PDB file of N, CA, C and O in Angstrom:
ATOM      1  N   MET A   5      74.714  36.288-158.386  1.00  0.00           N
ATOM      2  CA  MET A   5      74.092  36.811-157.181  1.00  0.00           C
ATOM      3  C   MET A   5      72.581  36.652-157.300  1.00  0.00           C
ATOM      4  O   MET A   5      71.984  36.942-158.320  1.00  0.00           O
ATOM      5  N   ASN A   6      71.947  36.221-156.225  1.00  0.00           N
ATOM      6  CA  ASN A   6      70.511  35.967-156.214  1.00  0.00           C
ATOM      7  C   ASN A   6      69.791  37.152-155.593  1.00  0.00           C
ATOM      8  O   ASN A   6      69.974  37.469-154.430  1.00  0.00           O
ATOM      9  N   ASP A   7      68.950  37.851-156.389  1.00  0.00           N
ATOM     10  CA  ASP A   7      68.225  39.022-155.903  1.00  0.00           C
ATOM     11  C   ASP A   7      66.863  38.676-155.312  1.00  0.00           C
ATOM     12  O   ASP A   7      66.113  39.563-154.938  1.00  0.00           O
ATOM     13  N   ALA A   8      66.530  37.403-155.248  1.00  0.00           N
ATOM     14  CA  ALA A   8      65.219  36.985-154.747  1.00  0.00           C
ATOM     15  C   ALA A   8      65.137  37.162-153.236  1.00  0.00           C
ATOM     16  O   ALA A   8      66.075  36.862-152.506  1.00  0.00           O
ATOM     17  N   ARG A   9      63.973  37.658-152.806  1.00  0.00           N
ATOM     18  CA  ARG A   9      63.725  37.806-151.373  1.00  0.00           C
ATOM     19  C   ARG A   9      63.060  36.540-150.845  1.00  0.00           C
ATOM     20  O   ARG A   9      62.421  35.813-151.605  1.00  0.00           O
ATOM     21  N   PRO A  10      63.165  36.263-149.555  1.00  0.00           N
ATOM     22  CA  PRO A  10      62.490  35.083-148.986  1.00  0.00           C
ATOM     23  C   PRO A  10      60.973  35.211-149.140  1.00  0.00           C
ATOM     24  O   PRO A  10      60.410  36.280-148.918  1.00  0.00           O
ATOM     25  N   ALA A  11      60.328  34.126-149.509  1.00  0.00           N
ATOM     26  CA  ALA A  11      58.880  34.129-149.721  1.00  0.00           C
ATOM     27  C   ALA A  11      58.145  33.985-148.394  1.00  0.00           C
ATOM     28  O   ALA A  11      58.455  33.103-147.604  1.00  0.00           O
ATOM     29  N   GLU A  12      57.170  34.867-148.172  1.00  0.00           N
ATOM     30  CA  GLU A  12      56.277  34.725-147.023  1.00  0.00           C
ATOM     31  C   GLU A  12      55.158  33.758-147.375  1.00  0.00           C
ATOM     32  O   GLU A  12      54.777  32.923-146.559  1.00  0.00           O
ATOM     33  N   SER A  13      54.607  33.897-148.600  1.00  0.00           N
ATOM     34  CA  SER A  13      53.554  32.979-149.048  1.00  0.00           C
ATOM     35  C   SER A  13      53.582  32.851-150.562  1.00  0.00           C
ATOM     36  O   SER A  13      54.052  33.738-151.273  1.00  0.00           O
ATOM     37  N   VAL A  14      53.078  31.710-151.024  1.00  0.00           N
ATOM     38  CA  VAL A  14      52.982  31.412-152.449  1.00  0.00           C
ATOM     39  C   VAL A  14      51.607  30.797-152.689  1.00  0.00           C
ATOM     40  O   VAL A  14      51.187  29.909-151.944  1.00  0.00           O
ATOM     41  N   THR A  15      50.900  31.283-153.713  1.00  0.00           N
ATOM     42  CA  THR A  15      49.599  30.739-154.064  1.00  0.00           C
ATOM     43  C   THR A  15      49.725  29.989-155.387  1.00  0.00           C
ATOM     44  O   THR A  15      50.240  30.534-156.359  1.00  0.00           O
ATOM     45  N   LEU A  16      49.248  28.738-155.374  1.00  0.00           N
ATOM     46  CA  LEU A  16      49.329  27.892-156.565  1.00  0.00           C
ATOM     47  C   LEU A  16      47.931  27.473-157.000  1.00  0.00           C
ATOM     48  O   LEU A  16      47.082  27.159-156.166  1.00  0.00           O
ATOM     49  N   ARG A  17      47.708  27.466-158.312  1.00  0.00           N
ATOM     50  CA  ARG A  17      46.420  27.047-158.879  1.00  0.00           C
ATOM     51  C   ARG A  17      46.618  25.728-159.618  1.00  0.00           C
ATOM     52  O   ARG A  17      47.518  25.590-160.445  1.00  0.00           O
ATOM     53  N   ASN A  18      45.744  24.774-159.319  1.00  0.00           N
ATOM     54  CA  ASN A  18      45.797  23.443-159.911  1.00  0.00           C
ATOM     55  C   ASN A  18      45.258  23.484-161.342  1.00  0.00           C
ATOM     56  O   ASN A  18      44.163  23.942-161.585  1.00  0.00           O
ATOM     57  N   ARG A  19      46.043  22.983-162.298  1.00  0.00           N
ATOM     58  CA  ARG A  19      45.608  22.923-163.689  1.00  0.00           C
ATOM     59  C   ARG A  19      44.837  21.645-163.994  1.00  0.00           C
ATOM     60  O   ARG A  19      44.205  21.538-165.040  1.00  0.00           O
ATOM     61  N   LYS A  20      44.895  20.661-163.093  1.00  0.00           N
ATOM     62  CA  LYS A  20      44.195  19.381-163.291  1.00  0.00           C
ATOM     63  C   LYS A  20      43.378  19.073-162.035  1.00  0.00           C
ATOM     64  O   LYS A  20      43.868  18.432-161.103  1.00  0.00           O
ATOM     65  N   PRO A  21      42.132  19.514-161.985  1.00  0.00           N
ATOM     66  CA  PRO A  21      41.322  19.388-160.770  1.00  0.00           C
ATOM     67  C   PRO A  21      41.119  17.959-160.277  1.00  0.00           C
ATOM     68  O   PRO A  21      40.850  17.759-159.101  1.00  0.00           O
ATOM     69  N   LEU A  22      41.256  16.973-161.124  1.00  0.00           N
ATOM     70  CA  LEU A  22      41.051  15.585-160.690  1.00  0.00           C
ATOM     71  C   LEU A  22      42.316  14.928-160.145  1.00  0.00           C
ATOM     72  O   LEU A  22      42.287  13.770-159.742  1.00  0.00           O
ATOM     73  N   ALA A  23      43.404  15.652-160.117  1.00  0.00           N
ATOM     74  CA  ALA A  23      44.661  15.098-159.613  1.00  0.00           C
ATOM     75  C   ALA A  23      44.557  14.855-158.107  1.00  0.00           C
ATOM     76  O   ALA A  23      43.899  15.601-157.392  1.00  0.00           O
ATOM     77  N   PRO A  24      45.199  13.798-157.601  1.00  0.00           N
ATOM     78  CA  PRO A  24      45.133  13.499-156.173  1.00  0.00           C
ATOM     79  C   PRO A  24      45.817  14.576-155.330  1.00  0.00           C
ATOM     80  O   PRO A  24      46.795  15.203-155.762  1.00  0.00           O
ATOM     81  N   PRO A  25      45.323  14.778-154.108  1.00  0.00           N
ATOM     82  CA  PRO A  25      45.851  15.837-153.236  1.00  0.00           C
ATOM     83  C   PRO A  25      47.314  15.667-152.824  1.00  0.00           C
ATOM     84  O   PRO A  25      47.958  16.641-152.465  1.00  0.00           O
ATOM     85  N   PHE A  26      47.852  14.441-152.885  1.00  0.00           N
ATOM     86  CA  PHE A  26      49.248  14.267-152.467  1.00  0.00           C
ATOM     87  C   PHE A  26      50.220  14.997-153.393  1.00  0.00           C
ATOM     88  O   PHE A  26      51.385  15.207-153.040  1.00  0.00           O
ATOM     89  N   HIS A  27      49.751  15.454-154.567  1.00  0.00           N
ATOM     90  CA  HIS A  27      50.606  16.240-155.451  1.00  0.00           C
ATOM     91  C   HIS A  27      51.021  17.564-154.796  1.00  0.00           C
ATOM     92  O   HIS A  27      52.061  18.121-155.142  1.00  0.00           O
ATOM     93  N   GLN A  28      50.216  18.053-153.860  1.00  0.00           N
ATOM     94  CA  GLN A  28      50.575  19.286-153.145  1.00  0.00           C
ATOM     95  C   GLN A  28      51.878  19.075-152.379  1.00  0.00           C
ATOM     96  O   GLN A  28      52.762  19.933-152.404  1.00  0.00           O
ATOM     97  N   HIS A  29      52.013  17.948-151.712  1.00  0.00           N
ATOM     98  CA  HIS A  29      53.229  17.649-150.955  1.00  0.00           C
ATOM     99  C   HIS A  29      54.441  17.535-151.887  1.00  0.00           C
ATOM    100  O   HIS A  29      55.523  18.040-151.587  1.00  0.00           O
ATOM    101  N   ILE A  30      54.247  16.901-153.026  1.00  0.00           N
ATOM    102  CA  ILE A  30      55.339  16.749-153.995  1.00  0.00           C
ATOM    103  C   ILE A  30      55.769  18.117-154.517  1.00  0.00           C
ATOM    104  O   ILE A  30      56.962  18.409-154.625  1.00  0.00           O
ATOM    105  N   ALA A  31      54.795  18.975-154.836  1.00  0.00           N
ATOM    106  CA  ALA A  31      55.117  20.316-155.334  1.00  0.00           C
ATOM    107  C   ALA A  31      55.901  21.110-154.297  1.00  0.00           C
ATOM    108  O   ALA A  31      56.885  21.778-154.630  1.00  0.00           O
ATOM    109  N   LYS A  32      55.481  21.046-153.035  1.00  0.00           N
ATOM    110  CA  LYS A  32      56.199  21.770-151.971  1.00  0.00           C
ATOM    111  C   LYS A  32      57.651  21.323-151.892  1.00  0.00           C
ATOM    112  O   LYS A  32      58.558  22.150-151.805  1.00  0.00           O
ATOM    113  N   SER A  33      57.880  20.015-151.917  1.00  0.00           N
ATOM    114  CA  SER A  33      59.253  19.519-151.781  1.00  0.00           C
ATOM    115  C   SER A  33      60.105  19.895-152.996  1.00  0.00           C
ATOM    116  O   SER A  33      61.291  20.176-152.857  1.00  0.00           O
ATOM    117  N   LYS A  34      59.515  19.932-154.191  1.00  0.00           N
ATOM    118  CA  LYS A  34      60.272  20.323-155.384  1.00  0.00           C
ATOM    119  C   LYS A  34      60.628  21.813-155.378  1.00  0.00           C
ATOM    120  O   LYS A  34      61.590  22.228-156.007  1.00  0.00           O
ATOM    121  N   MET A  35      59.844  22.618-154.660  1.00  0.00           N
ATOM    122  CA  MET A  35      60.066  24.060-154.640  1.00  0.00           C
ATOM    123  C   MET A  35      61.073  24.510-153.583  1.00  0.00           C
ATOM    124  O   MET A  35      61.604  25.610-153.678  1.00  0.00           O
ATOM    125  N   MET A  36      61.338  23.688-152.582  1.00  0.00           N
ATOM    126  CA  MET A  36      62.199  24.086-151.468  1.00  0.00           C
ATOM    127  C   MET A  36      63.571  24.560-151.946  1.00  0.00           C
ATOM    128  O   MET A  36      64.212  23.921-152.786  1.00  0.00           O
ATOM    129  N   ASP A  37      63.974  25.694-151.392  1.00  0.00           N
ATOM    130  CA  ASP A  37      65.300  26.284-151.637  1.00  0.00           C
ATOM    131  C   ASP A  37      65.536  26.671-153.095  1.00  0.00           C
ATOM    132  O   ASP A  37      66.673  26.720-153.555  1.00  0.00           O
ATOM    133  N   LYS A  38      64.446  26.960-153.830  1.00  0.00           N
ATOM    134  CA  LYS A  38      64.565  27.414-155.211  1.00  0.00           C
ATOM    135  C   LYS A  38      63.826  28.738-155.371  1.00  0.00           C
ATOM    136  O   LYS A  38      63.036  29.130-154.534  1.00  0.00           O
ATOM    137  N   THR A  39      64.086  29.415-156.483  1.00  0.00           N
ATOM    138  CA  THR A  39      63.490  30.719-156.744  1.00  0.00           C
ATOM    139  C   THR A  39      62.370  30.589-157.773  1.00  0.00           C
ATOM    140  O   THR A  39      62.540  29.930-158.798  1.00  0.00           O
ATOM    141  N   PHE A  40      61.229  31.248-157.475  1.00  0.00           N
ATOM    142  CA  PHE A  40      60.064  31.226-158.359  1.00  0.00           C
ATOM    143  C   PHE A  40      59.437  32.606-158.416  1.00  0.00           C
ATOM    144  O   PHE A  40      59.690  33.450-157.564  1.00  0.00           O
ATOM    145  N   GLN A  41      58.582  32.799-159.428  1.00  0.00           N
ATOM    146  CA  GLN A  41      57.818  34.035-159.559  1.00  0.00           C
ATOM    147  C   GLN A  41      56.484  33.703-160.209  1.00  0.00           C
ATOM    148  O   GLN A  41      56.282  32.599-160.713  1.00  0.00           O
ATOM    149  N   VAL A  42      55.569  34.664-160.213  1.00  0.00           N
ATOM    150  CA  VAL A  42      54.254  34.472-160.819  1.00  0.00           C
ATOM    151  C   VAL A  42      54.428  34.069-162.281  1.00  0.00           C
ATOM    152  O   VAL A  42      55.254  34.642-162.992  1.00  0.00           O
ATOM    153  N   GLY A  43      53.672  33.063-162.697  1.00  0.00           N
ATOM    154  CA  GLY A  43      53.756  32.570-164.063  1.00  0.00           C
ATOM    155  C   GLY A  43      54.556  31.286-164.199  1.00  0.00           C
ATOM    156  O   GLY A  43      54.430  30.577-165.191  1.00  0.00           O
ATOM    157  N   ASP A  44      55.381  30.970-163.210  1.00  0.00           N
ATOM    158  CA  ASP A  44      56.144  29.719-163.248  1.00  0.00           C
ATOM    159  C   ASP A  44      55.214  28.538-163.004  1.00  0.00           C
ATOM    160  O   ASP A  44      54.137  28.684-162.434  1.00  0.00           O
ATOM    161  N   GLN A  45      55.647  27.351-163.429  1.00  0.00           N
ATOM    162  CA  GLN A  45      54.870  26.135-163.245  1.00  0.00           C
ATOM    163  C   GLN A  45      55.673  25.121-162.452  1.00  0.00           C
ATOM    164  O   GLN A  45      56.887  24.995-162.640  1.00  0.00           O
ATOM    165  N   VAL A  46      54.963  24.396-161.569  1.00  0.00           N
ATOM    166  CA  VAL A  46      55.558  23.317-160.794  1.00  0.00           C
ATOM    167  C   VAL A  46      54.583  22.153-160.864  1.00  0.00           C
ATOM    168  O   VAL A  46      53.439  22.272-160.404  1.00  0.00           O
ATOM    169  N   LEU A  47      55.009  21.060-161.459  1.00  0.00           N
ATOM    170  CA  LEU A  47      54.139  19.891-161.675  1.00  0.00           C
ATOM    171  C   LEU A  47      52.847  20.319-162.363  1.00  0.00           C
ATOM    172  O   LEU A  47      52.880  20.772-163.488  1.00  0.00           O
ATOM    173  N   ILE A  48      51.711  20.174-161.664  1.00  0.00           N
ATOM    174  CA  ILE A  48      50.405  20.511-162.238  1.00  0.00           C
ATOM    175  C   ILE A  48      49.898  21.859-161.751  1.00  0.00           C
ATOM    176  O   ILE A  48      48.728  22.183-161.913  1.00  0.00           O
ATOM    177  N   TYR A  49      50.759  22.658-161.150  1.00  0.00           N
ATOM    178  CA  TYR A  49      50.352  23.933-160.547  1.00  0.00           C
ATOM    179  C   TYR A  49      50.991  25.122-161.260  1.00  0.00           C
ATOM    180  O   TYR A  49      52.149  25.070-161.667  1.00  0.00           O
ATOM    181  N   ASP A  50      50.211  26.199-161.366  1.00  0.00           N
ATOM    182  CA  ASP A  50      50.716  27.488-161.826  1.00  0.00           C
ATOM    183  C   ASP A  50      50.869  28.384-160.608  1.00  0.00           C
ATOM    184  O   ASP A  50      49.979  28.418-159.750  1.00  0.00           O
ATOM    185  N   ILE A  51      51.964  29.112-160.523  1.00  0.00           N
ATOM    186  CA  ILE A  51      52.127  30.073-159.436  1.00  0.00           C
ATOM    187  C   ILE A  51      51.377  31.337-159.830  1.00  0.00           C
ATOM    188  O   ILE A  51      51.682  31.945-160.852  1.00  0.00           O
ATOM    189  N   VAL A  52      50.362  31.697-159.030  1.00  0.00           N
ATOM    190  CA  VAL A  52      49.499  32.828-159.377  1.00  0.00           C
ATOM    191  C   VAL A  52      49.729  34.044-158.478  1.00  0.00           C
ATOM    192  O   VAL A  52      49.278  35.140-158.815  1.00  0.00           O
ATOM    193  N   ALA A  53      50.405  33.882-157.349  1.00  0.00           N
ATOM    194  CA  ALA A  53      50.690  35.026-156.470  1.00  0.00           C
ATOM    195  C   ALA A  53      51.850  34.680-155.547  1.00  0.00           C
ATOM    196  O   ALA A  53      52.030  33.523-155.149  1.00  0.00           O
ATOM    197  N   THR A  54      52.644  35.695-155.228  1.00  0.00           N
ATOM    198  CA  THR A  54      53.716  35.552-154.243  1.00  0.00           C
ATOM    199  C   THR A  54      53.685  36.752-153.315  1.00  0.00           C
ATOM    200  O   THR A  54      53.245  37.835-153.696  1.00  0.00           O
ATOM    201  N   GLU A  55      54.128  36.545-152.118  1.00  0.00           N
ATOM    202  CA  GLU A  55      54.261  37.647-151.157  1.00  0.00           C
ATOM    203  C   GLU A  55      55.671  37.586-150.618  1.00  0.00           C
ATOM    204  O   GLU A  55      56.023  36.581-149.980  1.00  0.00           O
ATOM    205  N   PRO A  56      56.525  38.520-150.853  1.00  0.00           N
ATOM    206  CA  PRO A  56      56.345  39.762-151.603  1.00  0.00           C
ATOM    207  C   PRO A  56      56.277  39.499-153.108  1.00  0.00           C
ATOM    208  O   PRO A  56      56.566  38.399-153.575  1.00  0.00           O
ATOM    209  N   ASP A  57      55.913  40.515-153.868  1.00  0.00           N
ATOM    210  CA  ASP A  57      55.831  40.393-155.323  1.00  0.00           C
ATOM    211  C   ASP A  57      57.218  40.200-155.915  1.00  0.00           C
ATOM    212  O   ASP A  57      58.225  40.566-155.317  1.00  0.00           O
ATOM    213  N   GLY A  58      57.240  39.629-157.103  1.00  0.00           N
ATOM    214  CA  GLY A  58      58.498  39.424-157.811  1.00  0.00           C
ATOM    215  C   GLY A  58      59.084  38.053-157.537  1.00  0.00           C
ATOM    216  O   GLY A  58      58.406  37.146-157.063  1.00  0.00           O
ATOM    217  N   ALA A  59      60.349  37.891-157.846  1.00  0.00           N
ATOM    218  CA  ALA A  59      61.034  36.616-157.627  1.00  0.00           C
ATOM    219  C   ALA A  59      61.240  36.393-156.139  1.00  0.00           C
ATOM    220  O   ALA A  59      61.664  37.302-155.421  1.00  0.00           O
ATOM    221  N   VAL A  60      60.903  35.187-155.684  1.00  0.00           N
ATOM    222  CA  VAL A  60      61.028  34.852-154.264  1.00  0.00           C
ATOM    223  C   VAL A  60      61.748  33.525-154.088  1.00  0.00           C
ATOM    224  O   VAL A  60      61.656  32.640-154.930  1.00  0.00           O
ATOM    225  N   GLN A  61      62.446  33.402-152.984  1.00  0.00           N
ATOM    226  CA  GLN A  61      63.147  32.176-152.619  1.00  0.00           C
ATOM    227  C   GLN A  61      62.256  31.405-151.648  1.00  0.00           C
ATOM    228  O   GLN A  61      61.882  31.914-150.603  1.00  0.00           O
ATOM    229  N   ILE A  62      61.893  30.176-152.008  1.00  0.00           N
ATOM    230  CA  ILE A  62      61.057  29.337-151.155  1.00  0.00           C
ATOM    231  C   ILE A  62      61.926  28.749-150.046  1.00  0.00           C
ATOM    232  O   ILE A  62      63.030  28.285-150.299  1.00  0.00           O
ATOM    233  N   ASN A  63      61.420  28.782-148.809  1.00  0.00           N
ATOM    234  CA  ASN A  63      62.152  28.208-147.687  1.00  0.00           C
ATOM    235  C   ASN A  63      61.185  27.511-146.739  1.00  0.00           C
ATOM    236  O   ASN A  63      59.994  27.407-147.027  1.00  0.00           O
ATOM    237  N   CYS A  64      61.675  27.045-145.614  1.00  0.00           N
ATOM    238  CA  CYS A  64      60.852  26.234-144.708  1.00  0.00           C
ATOM    239  C   CYS A  64      59.747  27.033-144.005  1.00  0.00           C
ATOM    240  O   CYS A  64      58.817  26.433-143.473  1.00  0.00           O
ATOM    241  N   VAL A  65      59.797  28.348-144.000  1.00  0.00           N
ATOM    242  CA  VAL A  65      58.741  29.145-143.357  1.00  0.00           C
ATOM    243  C   VAL A  65      57.712  29.678-144.348  1.00  0.00           C
ATOM    244  O   VAL A  65      56.748  30.314-143.958  1.00  0.00           O
ATOM    245  N   THR A  66      57.886  29.392-145.632  1.00  0.00           N
ATOM    246  CA  THR A  66      56.948  29.842-146.657  1.00  0.00           C
ATOM    247  C   THR A  66      55.590  29.170-146.467  1.00  0.00           C
ATOM    248  O   THR A  66      55.519  27.954-146.283  1.00  0.00           O
ATOM    249  N   GLN A  67      54.522  29.967-146.504  1.00  0.00           N
ATOM    250  CA  GLN A  67      53.160  29.452-146.431  1.00  0.00           C
ATOM    251  C   GLN A  67      52.702  29.121-147.848  1.00  0.00           C
ATOM    252  O   GLN A  67      52.864  29.928-148.755  1.00  0.00           O
ATOM    253  N   PHE A  68      52.110  27.958-148.033  1.00  0.00           N
ATOM    254  CA  PHE A  68      51.589  27.533-149.337  1.00  0.00           C
ATOM    255  C   PHE A  68      50.072  27.587-149.319  1.00  0.00           C
ATOM    256  O   PHE A  68      49.448  27.105-148.370  1.00  0.00           O
ATOM    257  N   GLN A  69      49.493  28.180-150.353  1.00  0.00           N
ATOM    258  CA  GLN A  69      48.043  28.223-150.507  1.00  0.00           C
ATOM    259  C   GLN A  69      47.717  27.591-151.858  1.00  0.00           C
ATOM    260  O   GLN A  69      48.314  27.957-152.874  1.00  0.00           O
ATOM    261  N   PHE A  70      46.766  26.664-151.851  1.00  0.00           N
ATOM    262  CA  PHE A  70      46.386  25.963-153.081  1.00  0.00           C
ATOM    263  C   PHE A  70      44.955  26.330-153.443  1.00  0.00           C
ATOM    264  O   PHE A  70      44.070  26.328-152.592  1.00  0.00           O
ATOM    265  N   GLU A  71      44.736  26.646-154.708  1.00  0.00           N
ATOM    266  CA  GLU A  71      43.386  26.985-155.205  1.00  0.00           C
ATOM    267  C   GLU A  71      42.879  25.855-156.081  1.00  0.00           C
ATOM    268  O   GLU A  71      43.596  25.187-156.731  1.00  0.00           O
TER     269      GLU A  71
END
């Protein structure tokens, strides 16, 4: 059973500032329909915040913020 709530927003921080911006699109597609929480990593990004807090399920209405 999946206890994750749907994500309203997810904030990701880039670990490699010189990486091309198209990596944002790749990260979004890899995250779709999966569960993440603060501290997880996706490609070159660290998840630094989620709304709501805790484990969240990424879906098509999730807002992505990149730092």
